[in-house]
Short mmCIF file of C-alpha atoms in Angstrom, two decimals:
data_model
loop_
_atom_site.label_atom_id
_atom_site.label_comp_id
_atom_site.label_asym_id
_atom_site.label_seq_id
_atom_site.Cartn_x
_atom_site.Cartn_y
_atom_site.Cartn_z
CA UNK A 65 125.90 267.20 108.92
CA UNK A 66 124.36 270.60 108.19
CA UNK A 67 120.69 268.87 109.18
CA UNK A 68 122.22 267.86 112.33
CA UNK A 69 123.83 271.15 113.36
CA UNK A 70 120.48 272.59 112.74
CA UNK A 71 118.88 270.36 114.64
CA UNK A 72 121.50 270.89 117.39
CA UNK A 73 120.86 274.45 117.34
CA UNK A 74 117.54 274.44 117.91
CA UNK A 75 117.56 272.22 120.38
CA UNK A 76 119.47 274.98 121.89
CA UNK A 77 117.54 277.90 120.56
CA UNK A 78 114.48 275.71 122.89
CA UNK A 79 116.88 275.49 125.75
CA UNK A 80 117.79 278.91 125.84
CA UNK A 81 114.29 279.84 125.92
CA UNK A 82 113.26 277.17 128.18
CA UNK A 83 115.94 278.52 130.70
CA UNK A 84 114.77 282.68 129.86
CA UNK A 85 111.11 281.66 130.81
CA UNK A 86 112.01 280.21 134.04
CA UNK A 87 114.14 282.70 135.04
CA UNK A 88 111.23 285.30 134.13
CA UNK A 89 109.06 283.17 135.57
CA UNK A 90 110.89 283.45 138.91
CA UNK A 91 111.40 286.79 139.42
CA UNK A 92 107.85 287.68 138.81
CA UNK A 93 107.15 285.50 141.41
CA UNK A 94 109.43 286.33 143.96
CA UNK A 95 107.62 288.89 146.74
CA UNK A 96 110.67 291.10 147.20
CA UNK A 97 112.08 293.78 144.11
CA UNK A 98 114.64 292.40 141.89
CA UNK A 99 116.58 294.30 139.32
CA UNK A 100 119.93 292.66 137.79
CA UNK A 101 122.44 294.32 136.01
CA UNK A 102 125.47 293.90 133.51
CA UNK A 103 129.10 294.11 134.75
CA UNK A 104 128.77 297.62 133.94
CA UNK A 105 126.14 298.52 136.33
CA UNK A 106 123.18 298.87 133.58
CA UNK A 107 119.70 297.10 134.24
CA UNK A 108 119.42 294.25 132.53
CA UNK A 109 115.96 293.05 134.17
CA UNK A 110 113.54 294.16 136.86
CA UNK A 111 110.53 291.92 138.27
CA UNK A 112 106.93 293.71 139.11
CA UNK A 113 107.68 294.85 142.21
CA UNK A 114 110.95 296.28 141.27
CA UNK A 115 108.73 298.55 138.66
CA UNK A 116 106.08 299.30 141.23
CA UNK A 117 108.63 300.69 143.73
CA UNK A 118 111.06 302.08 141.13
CA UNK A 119 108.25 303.40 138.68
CA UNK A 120 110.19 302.41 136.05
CA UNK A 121 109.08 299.68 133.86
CA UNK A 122 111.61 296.44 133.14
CA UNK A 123 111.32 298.09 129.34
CA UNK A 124 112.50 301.66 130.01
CA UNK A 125 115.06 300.75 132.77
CA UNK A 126 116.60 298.05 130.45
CA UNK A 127 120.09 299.96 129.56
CA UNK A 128 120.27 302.23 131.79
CA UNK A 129 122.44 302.64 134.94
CA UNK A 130 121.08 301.56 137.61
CA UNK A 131 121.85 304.95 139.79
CA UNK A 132 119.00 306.60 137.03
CA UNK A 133 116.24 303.86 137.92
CA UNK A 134 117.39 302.82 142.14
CA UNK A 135 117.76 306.16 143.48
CA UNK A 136 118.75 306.07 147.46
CA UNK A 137 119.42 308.50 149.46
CA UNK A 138 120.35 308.67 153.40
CA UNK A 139 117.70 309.63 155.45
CA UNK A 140 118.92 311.52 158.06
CA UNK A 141 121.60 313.71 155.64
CA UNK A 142 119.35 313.53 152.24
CA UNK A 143 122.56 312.95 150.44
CA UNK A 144 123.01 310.03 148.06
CA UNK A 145 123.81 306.31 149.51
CA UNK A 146 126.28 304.69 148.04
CA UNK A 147 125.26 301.99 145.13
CA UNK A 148 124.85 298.56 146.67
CA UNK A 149 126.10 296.57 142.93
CA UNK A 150 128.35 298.92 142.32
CA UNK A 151 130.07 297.90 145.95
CA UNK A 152 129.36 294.47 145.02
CA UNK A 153 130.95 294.50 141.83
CA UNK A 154 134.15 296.39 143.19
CA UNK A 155 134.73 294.16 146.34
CA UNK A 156 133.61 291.25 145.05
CA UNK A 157 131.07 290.34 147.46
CA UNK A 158 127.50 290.31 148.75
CA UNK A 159 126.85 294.28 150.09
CA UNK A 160 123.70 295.29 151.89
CA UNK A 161 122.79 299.01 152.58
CA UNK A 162 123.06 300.69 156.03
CA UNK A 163 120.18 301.73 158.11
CA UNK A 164 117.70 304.48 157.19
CA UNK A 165 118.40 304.66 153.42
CA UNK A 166 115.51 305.84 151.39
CA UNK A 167 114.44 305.10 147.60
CA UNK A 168 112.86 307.55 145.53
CA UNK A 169 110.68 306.56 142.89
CA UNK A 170 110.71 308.01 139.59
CA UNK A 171 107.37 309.90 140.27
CA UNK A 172 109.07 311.63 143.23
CA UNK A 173 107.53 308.99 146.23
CA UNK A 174 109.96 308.11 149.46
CA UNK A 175 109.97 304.74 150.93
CA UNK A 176 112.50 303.57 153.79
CA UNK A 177 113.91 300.37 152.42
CA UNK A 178 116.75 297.52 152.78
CA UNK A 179 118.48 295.34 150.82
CA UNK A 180 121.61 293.56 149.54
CA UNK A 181 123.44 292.90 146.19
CA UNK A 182 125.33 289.71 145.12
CA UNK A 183 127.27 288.86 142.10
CA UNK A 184 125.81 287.03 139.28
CA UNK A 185 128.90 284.27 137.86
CA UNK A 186 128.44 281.99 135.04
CA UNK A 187 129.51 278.49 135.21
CA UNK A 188 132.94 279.02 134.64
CA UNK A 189 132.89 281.63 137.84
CA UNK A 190 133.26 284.68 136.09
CA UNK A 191 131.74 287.59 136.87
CA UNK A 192 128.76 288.31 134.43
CA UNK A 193 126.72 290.81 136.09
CA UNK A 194 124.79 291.39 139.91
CA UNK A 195 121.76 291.29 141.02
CA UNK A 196 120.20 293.63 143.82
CA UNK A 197 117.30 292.67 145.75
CA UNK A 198 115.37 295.26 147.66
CA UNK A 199 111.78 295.69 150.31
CA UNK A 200 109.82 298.22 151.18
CA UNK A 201 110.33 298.58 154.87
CA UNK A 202 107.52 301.57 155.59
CA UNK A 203 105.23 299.45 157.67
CA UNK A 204 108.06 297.48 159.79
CA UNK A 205 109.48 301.30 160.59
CA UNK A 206 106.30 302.05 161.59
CA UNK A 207 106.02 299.08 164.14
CA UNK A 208 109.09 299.89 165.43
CA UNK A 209 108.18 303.57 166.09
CA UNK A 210 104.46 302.32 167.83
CA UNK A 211 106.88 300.24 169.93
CA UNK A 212 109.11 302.81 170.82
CA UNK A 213 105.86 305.37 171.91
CA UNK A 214 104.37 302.63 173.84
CA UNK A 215 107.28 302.07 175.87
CA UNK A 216 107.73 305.82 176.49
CA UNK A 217 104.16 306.11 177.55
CA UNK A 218 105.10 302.94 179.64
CA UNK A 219 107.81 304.84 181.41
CA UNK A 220 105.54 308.12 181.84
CA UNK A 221 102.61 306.33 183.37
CA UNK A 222 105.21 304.83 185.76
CA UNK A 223 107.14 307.85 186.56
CA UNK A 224 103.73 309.10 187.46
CA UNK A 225 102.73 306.56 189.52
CA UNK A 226 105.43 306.22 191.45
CA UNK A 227 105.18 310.44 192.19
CA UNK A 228 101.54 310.23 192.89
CA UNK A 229 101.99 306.54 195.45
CA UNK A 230 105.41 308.26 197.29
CA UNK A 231 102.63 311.20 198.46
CA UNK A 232 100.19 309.68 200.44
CA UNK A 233 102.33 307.14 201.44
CA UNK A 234 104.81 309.92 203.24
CA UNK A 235 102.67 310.65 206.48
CA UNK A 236 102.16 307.11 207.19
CA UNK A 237 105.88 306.19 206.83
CA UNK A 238 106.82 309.36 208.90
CA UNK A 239 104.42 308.16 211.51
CA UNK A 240 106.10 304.57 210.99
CA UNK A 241 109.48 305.69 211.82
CA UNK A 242 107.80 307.57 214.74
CA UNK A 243 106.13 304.43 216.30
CA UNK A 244 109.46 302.72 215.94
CA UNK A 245 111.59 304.94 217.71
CA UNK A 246 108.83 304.93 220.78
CA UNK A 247 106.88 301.91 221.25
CA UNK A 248 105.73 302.22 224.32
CA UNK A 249 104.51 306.20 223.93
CA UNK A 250 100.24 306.41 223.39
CA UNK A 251 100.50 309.60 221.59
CA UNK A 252 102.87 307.69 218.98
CA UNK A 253 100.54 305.20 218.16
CA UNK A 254 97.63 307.45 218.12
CA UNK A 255 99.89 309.40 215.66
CA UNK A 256 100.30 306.76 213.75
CA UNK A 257 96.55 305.90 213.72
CA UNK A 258 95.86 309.10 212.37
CA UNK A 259 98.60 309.12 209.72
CA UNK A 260 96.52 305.91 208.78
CA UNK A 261 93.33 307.29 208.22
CA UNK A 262 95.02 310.12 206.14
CA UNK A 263 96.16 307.88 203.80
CA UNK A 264 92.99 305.86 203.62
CA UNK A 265 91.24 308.97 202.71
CA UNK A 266 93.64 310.37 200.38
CA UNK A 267 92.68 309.82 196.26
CA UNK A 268 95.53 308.15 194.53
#
């Protein structure tokens, strides 16, 4: 009996460890930053890129609350966003931050990011932990703002244009309205002729 629990127990021990690697396994692998955390709201685990964007290691942040190693604040106000697992974990469902939230990084660094925290339940459904899952977002905010300047150049160049064509185009539709109010009259159309040639002649 004893040799058999033993052997059942390590068959469980290799499970266990089977399962840990995997999961390990995954989150290095996974492109986005990963940190999970206990029911209390302290880091359990962080993948690579959580440590490269944090600048903590999955060592030092293991234990501590996750407000000392994800520090956001709101862009606009600077004050301090609200903690995406602790929302999570007190309304009991998936959270995601609002627009323009920043993270600072231990070594003082601001990036613009997003991201969204879910509950972690065993297999019984009980709450065990959550797990937040964050991106750097500084070159997609920096598309958007190229977008934004090229369409505002857009609408200068056009609000330009359309100044610069109304201009020349003004003595020949003068002379235009002229010809149609007297058909028959020479001195309209020769009017009209030279309203022509001034616009012809005039650089757009």
């Amino acid at each position: 009996v004893v040799s058999r629990n033993l052997r059942a127990g390590a068959r469980s021990a290799a499970a266990l460890f089977e399962q840990e690697e995997w999961y390990r396994t995954t989150l290095r692998s996974i492109g986005d930053a990963v940190i999970t955390t206990n029911t209390t709201g302290h880091v359990t685990s962080s993948n690579p890129v959580a440590e490269q964007l944090t600048g903590w290691t999955s060592a030092e942040a293991r234990g501590v609350p996750l407000d000392g190693v994800f520090r956001i604040i709101d862009e606009e106000s600077r004050t301090p966003a609200a903690n995406p697992i602790a929302r999570a974990l007190q309304e009991g469902a998936t959270v995601g931050l609002g627009n323009h939230t920043l993270l600072i990084a231990r070594d003082g660094t601001e990036r613009p990011i997003d991201d969204s925290a879910a509950l972690i339940r065993d297999d019984q459904q009980r709450i065990i932990g959550a797990v937040l899952v964050f991106r750097d977002i500084t070159e997609a905010r920096r598309s958007e703002r190229q977008l934004r300047d090229a369409d505002r150049h857009k609408d200068e160049f056009l609000a330009v244009l359309a100044h610069e064509l109304r201009n020349p185009l003004a003595p020949l539709r003068n002379a235009l309205e002229i010809l149609r109010l007297y058909p028959q009259d020479p001195a309209a159309t020769e009017r009209v002729g030279a309203a022509r040639r001034e616009c012809m002649s005039t650089p757009m």
